[in-house]
Short mmCIF file of C-alpha atoms and ligand atoms in Angstrom, two decimals:
data_model
loop_
_atom_site.label_atom_id
_atom_site.label_comp_id
_atom_site.label_asym_id
_atom_site.label_seq_id
_atom_site.Cartn_x
_atom_site.Cartn_y
_atom_site.Cartn_z
CA MET I 262 124.48 129.43 68.14
CA LYS I 263 124.92 126.41 70.54
CA LEU I 264 128.23 124.85 69.72
CA THR I 265 130.76 122.42 71.07
CA LEU I 266 134.21 122.01 70.24
CA LEU I 267 135.53 118.54 70.22
CA GLY I 268 139.57 117.73 70.08
CA ALA I 269 142.46 116.22 71.78
CA PRO I 270 144.20 118.18 74.51
CA GLY I 271 146.41 121.12 73.00
CA ALA I 272 144.32 120.79 69.56
CA GLY I 273 143.72 124.44 69.86
CA LYS I 274 140.02 124.27 71.40
CA GLY I 275 140.54 127.34 73.58
CA THR I 276 142.06 129.44 71.05
CA GLN I 277 139.45 128.78 68.45
CA SER I 278 136.58 128.94 70.89
CA ASP I 279 137.67 132.36 72.23
CA ILE I 280 137.73 133.57 68.74
CA LEU I 281 134.38 131.95 67.80
CA SER I 282 133.02 133.44 71.04
CA ARG I 283 133.98 136.98 69.86
CA LYS I 284 132.49 136.61 66.54
CA LEU I 285 129.19 135.42 67.49
CA GLY I 286 128.87 137.38 70.90
CA VAL I 287 128.05 134.38 72.99
CA PRO I 288 130.19 133.01 76.01
CA THR I 289 132.59 130.13 76.02
CA ILE I 290 132.23 127.53 78.57
CA SER I 291 135.27 125.63 79.44
CA THR I 292 134.95 122.88 81.70
CA GLY I 293 138.72 122.79 82.10
CA ASN I 294 138.90 126.32 83.24
CA ILE I 295 135.76 125.91 85.74
CA LEU I 296 137.44 122.98 87.31
CA ARG I 297 140.76 124.57 87.62
CA SER I 298 139.26 127.65 89.17
CA ALA I 299 137.41 125.32 91.69
CA ILE I 300 140.49 123.72 92.63
CA HIS I 301 142.22 127.10 93.18
CA ASP I 302 139.15 128.21 95.38
CA GLY I 303 139.38 124.98 97.28
CA THR I 304 135.51 124.19 97.04
CA SER I 305 134.15 120.77 97.13
CA VAL I 306 134.19 120.23 93.21
CA GLY I 307 137.52 121.19 93.17
CA LEU I 308 138.56 118.72 95.91
CA ALA I 309 136.67 116.09 93.97
CA ALA I 310 137.92 116.81 90.56
CA LYS I 311 141.97 117.28 91.32
CA SER I 312 143.22 114.02 91.77
CA TYR I 313 141.41 113.04 88.45
CA ILE I 314 142.84 116.20 86.46
CA ASP I 315 146.29 115.57 87.95
CA LYS I 316 146.49 112.04 86.66
CA GLY I 317 145.02 113.18 83.07
CA GLN I 318 141.76 110.98 83.79
CA LEU I 319 138.51 112.17 83.11
CA VAL I 320 136.55 113.84 85.84
CA PRO I 321 133.22 111.74 86.45
CA ASP I 322 130.33 112.54 84.36
CA ASN I 323 128.05 113.55 87.18
CA VAL I 324 130.18 116.53 88.58
CA ILE I 325 130.72 117.66 84.89
CA ILE I 326 127.05 117.42 84.07
CA ASP I 327 125.91 119.55 87.23
CA ILE I 328 128.78 122.29 86.58
CA VAL I 329 127.54 122.60 82.93
CA GLN I 330 123.77 122.59 83.75
CA GLU I 331 124.40 125.38 86.30
CA ARG I 332 126.68 127.40 83.86
CA LEU I 333 124.27 127.16 80.94
CA SER I 334 121.06 128.25 83.08
CA LYS I 335 122.78 131.80 83.56
CA PRO I 336 121.45 134.57 81.39
CA ASP I 337 124.33 135.23 79.36
CA CYS I 338 123.61 131.65 77.64
CA ALA I 339 120.26 132.70 76.60
CA ASN I 340 121.33 133.47 72.92
CA GLY I 341 123.76 130.69 72.85
CA PHE I 342 127.24 129.35 74.02
CA ILE I 343 130.37 127.73 72.91
CA LEU I 344 131.28 124.47 75.23
CA ASP I 345 135.16 123.89 75.21
CA GLY I 346 135.77 120.54 76.31
CA MET I 347 132.20 119.02 77.18
CA PRO I 348 130.77 116.59 76.50
CA ARG I 349 133.87 114.25 76.62
CA THR I 350 132.12 111.19 76.88
CA ILE I 351 128.92 109.51 75.15
CA PRO I 352 127.04 109.80 78.56
CA GLN I 353 127.55 113.46 78.88
CA ALA I 354 126.33 114.03 75.28
CA GLU I 355 123.11 111.94 76.12
CA ALA I 356 122.93 114.19 79.48
CA LEU I 357 122.90 117.20 77.37
CA ILE I 358 119.99 115.80 75.44
CA ALA I 359 118.13 114.75 78.28
CA HIS I 360 118.42 118.13 79.93
CA GLY I 361 116.95 119.58 76.77
CA ILE I 362 120.20 121.22 75.74
CA GLU I 363 120.23 120.88 72.07
CA LEU I 364 123.51 121.72 69.85
CA ASP I 365 123.24 123.25 66.52
CA SER I 366 126.71 122.22 65.53
CA VAL I 367 129.69 120.15 66.93
CA LEU I 368 133.20 121.22 65.73
CA SER I 369 135.67 118.62 65.94
CA LEU I 370 139.47 120.14 65.40
CA GLU I 371 141.71 117.42 64.12
CA VAL I 372 145.58 117.24 65.00
CA SER I 373 147.75 114.16 64.81
CA ASP I 374 148.97 112.81 68.14
CA GLU I 375 152.69 113.87 67.01
CA ASP I 376 151.75 117.32 66.53
CA ILE I 377 150.03 117.35 69.90
CA VAL I 378 153.08 115.87 71.73
CA GLU I 379 155.05 118.73 69.92
CA ARG I 380 152.97 121.62 70.73
CA MET I 381 152.55 120.40 74.23
CA ALA I 382 156.51 120.35 74.71
CA GLY I 383 156.50 123.75 73.23
CA ARG I 384 154.04 125.02 75.99
CA ARG I 385 156.55 124.19 78.69
CA VAL I 386 158.66 127.20 77.64
CA CYS I 387 158.14 130.55 79.57
CA PRO I 388 155.81 132.72 77.63
CA ARG I 389 157.69 135.75 79.00
CA CYS I 390 161.30 135.01 78.67
CA GLY I 391 161.40 131.91 76.54
CA ALA I 392 163.36 129.61 79.23
CA SER I 393 162.45 126.07 79.79
CA TYR I 394 164.13 126.01 83.19
CA HIS I 395 164.07 128.79 85.55
CA VAL I 396 167.08 129.96 87.86
CA ARG I 397 166.03 127.72 90.94
CA GLY I 398 166.68 124.72 88.07
CA THR I 399 162.86 123.64 88.16
CA ALA I 400 161.14 122.62 84.91
CA LEU I 401 158.76 125.55 83.84
CA ILE I 402 155.44 123.67 83.35
CA VAL I 403 152.40 126.09 82.41
CA ARG I 404 150.01 123.56 83.59
CA PRO I 405 150.73 120.23 85.82
CA ASP I 406 148.74 118.34 83.47
CA ASP I 407 150.98 119.35 80.36
CA ALA I 408 153.86 117.22 81.73
CA PRO I 409 154.71 114.76 78.94
CA GLU I 410 153.54 111.54 80.72
CA THR I 411 150.31 113.04 81.56
CA VAL I 412 149.61 114.33 78.04
CA ARG I 413 150.13 110.69 76.93
CA ASP I 414 147.49 109.57 79.27
CA ARG I 415 145.31 112.63 78.20
CA LEU I 416 145.68 111.39 74.59
CA HIS I 417 144.79 107.64 75.41
CA VAL I 418 141.58 108.90 77.37
CA TYR I 419 140.72 111.22 74.49
CA HIS I 420 140.82 108.32 71.83
CA GLU I 421 139.15 105.81 74.08
CA GLN I 422 136.50 108.09 75.48
CA THR I 423 135.96 111.29 73.55
CA GLU I 424 136.73 110.39 69.97
CA PRO I 425 133.46 108.02 69.59
CA LEU I 426 131.64 111.22 70.01
CA LYS I 427 132.44 111.83 66.34
CA GLY I 428 130.31 109.25 65.25
CA PHE I 429 127.46 109.80 67.79
CA TYR I 430 127.37 113.49 66.23
CA GLU I 431 127.79 112.45 62.60
CA LYS I 432 124.78 110.22 63.01
CA LEU I 433 122.75 113.28 64.24
CA GLY I 434 124.09 115.29 61.35
CA LEU I 435 125.84 118.03 63.50
CA LEU I 436 129.64 117.15 63.12
CA HIS I 437 132.02 119.39 61.09
CA SER I 438 135.45 118.37 61.03
CA VAL I 439 138.56 121.00 60.47
CA GLU I 440 142.27 120.37 60.25
CA ASN I 441 144.17 122.37 62.78
CA VAL I 442 147.02 122.90 60.33
CA GLY I 443 148.36 126.40 59.40
CA SER I 444 148.25 129.85 61.03
CA ILE I 445 145.50 130.23 63.87
CA GLU I 446 143.83 132.75 61.37
CA ASP I 447 143.47 130.35 58.40
CA VAL I 448 142.26 127.84 60.81
CA SER I 449 139.50 130.29 61.88
CA ARG I 450 138.53 131.02 58.55
CA GLU I 451 138.10 127.45 57.70
CA ILE I 452 135.71 126.88 60.93
CA PHE I 453 133.74 129.91 59.79
CA ARG I 454 133.50 128.46 56.37
CA SER I 455 132.52 125.10 57.73
CA LEU I 456 129.95 126.19 60.34
CA GLY I 457 128.38 128.82 57.57
CA ILE I 458 129.29 131.84 59.76
CA VAL I 459 129.83 134.88 57.43
CA GLU I 460 133.06 136.76 57.94
P1 AMP S 288 140.86 120.77 79.40
O1 AMP S 288 141.26 122.37 79.84
O2 AMP S 288 139.49 120.84 78.66
O3 AMP S 288 141.91 120.17 78.70
O4 AMP S 288 140.65 119.89 81.12
C1 AMP S 288 141.59 119.65 81.83
C2 AMP S 288 141.29 118.36 82.33
O5 AMP S 288 139.79 118.74 83.14
C3 AMP S 288 141.00 117.27 81.74
O6 AMP S 288 142.18 116.37 81.40
C4 AMP S 288 140.29 116.42 82.66
O7 AMP S 288 140.77 115.95 83.70
C5 AMP S 288 139.00 117.63 83.22
N1 AMP S 288 137.83 117.80 82.41
C6 AMP S 288 137.64 118.94 81.66
N2 AMP S 288 136.38 118.78 81.13
C7 AMP S 288 135.93 117.44 81.43
C8 AMP S 288 134.79 116.89 81.04
N3 AMP S 288 133.85 117.45 80.21
N4 AMP S 288 134.71 115.77 81.63
C9 AMP S 288 135.47 115.23 82.22
N5 AMP S 288 136.66 115.67 82.71
C10 AMP S 288 136.93 116.81 82.05
#
């Protein structure tokens, strides 16, 4: 299956794409993870991407399209893949089609902005000790772009540039929408049902 997950930042795309990946036996390709590892390694892609990510903006389409095209050409994607966080713009979706990358389904995970803001605040708690501040008094922020002001920018970018993809894929008959409410397991079950995956 060739699938992509749409959803606002913090909507649960990473969690659900990992579950789908195990279920379907195909790799998850997260453009956010690829970019973060490029930044960590100090590559030219990482250097180009960092200032956009830090500001909660989208990395330019041409950078993303090159990364994804290269990754999808690897042998482990031959039987399918799950894209997590790509496409995020109509030009990215059009580029996939232009490069002959045909998706079977598009899953939109729906969460209200209020819930997103609450969830992201929860992420700023140490997963090991539960503290929101460490001894040296610095606020613990798991990802720099999860800071509240950046989350607001990312939500704005999502509504403006990524949400129109729902209409784009609905017209192509590929869109499935699932509300991300309840436990992770309940949402997975609803996703499997919506995509016609036998449990
Ligand atoms: P994510 O981990 O998917 O939330 O992505 C983190 C950040 O990486 C985003 O806020 C963007 O700055 C950048 N990014 C990830 N995927 C894309 C994409 N498909 N297009 C543009 N920017 C992206």
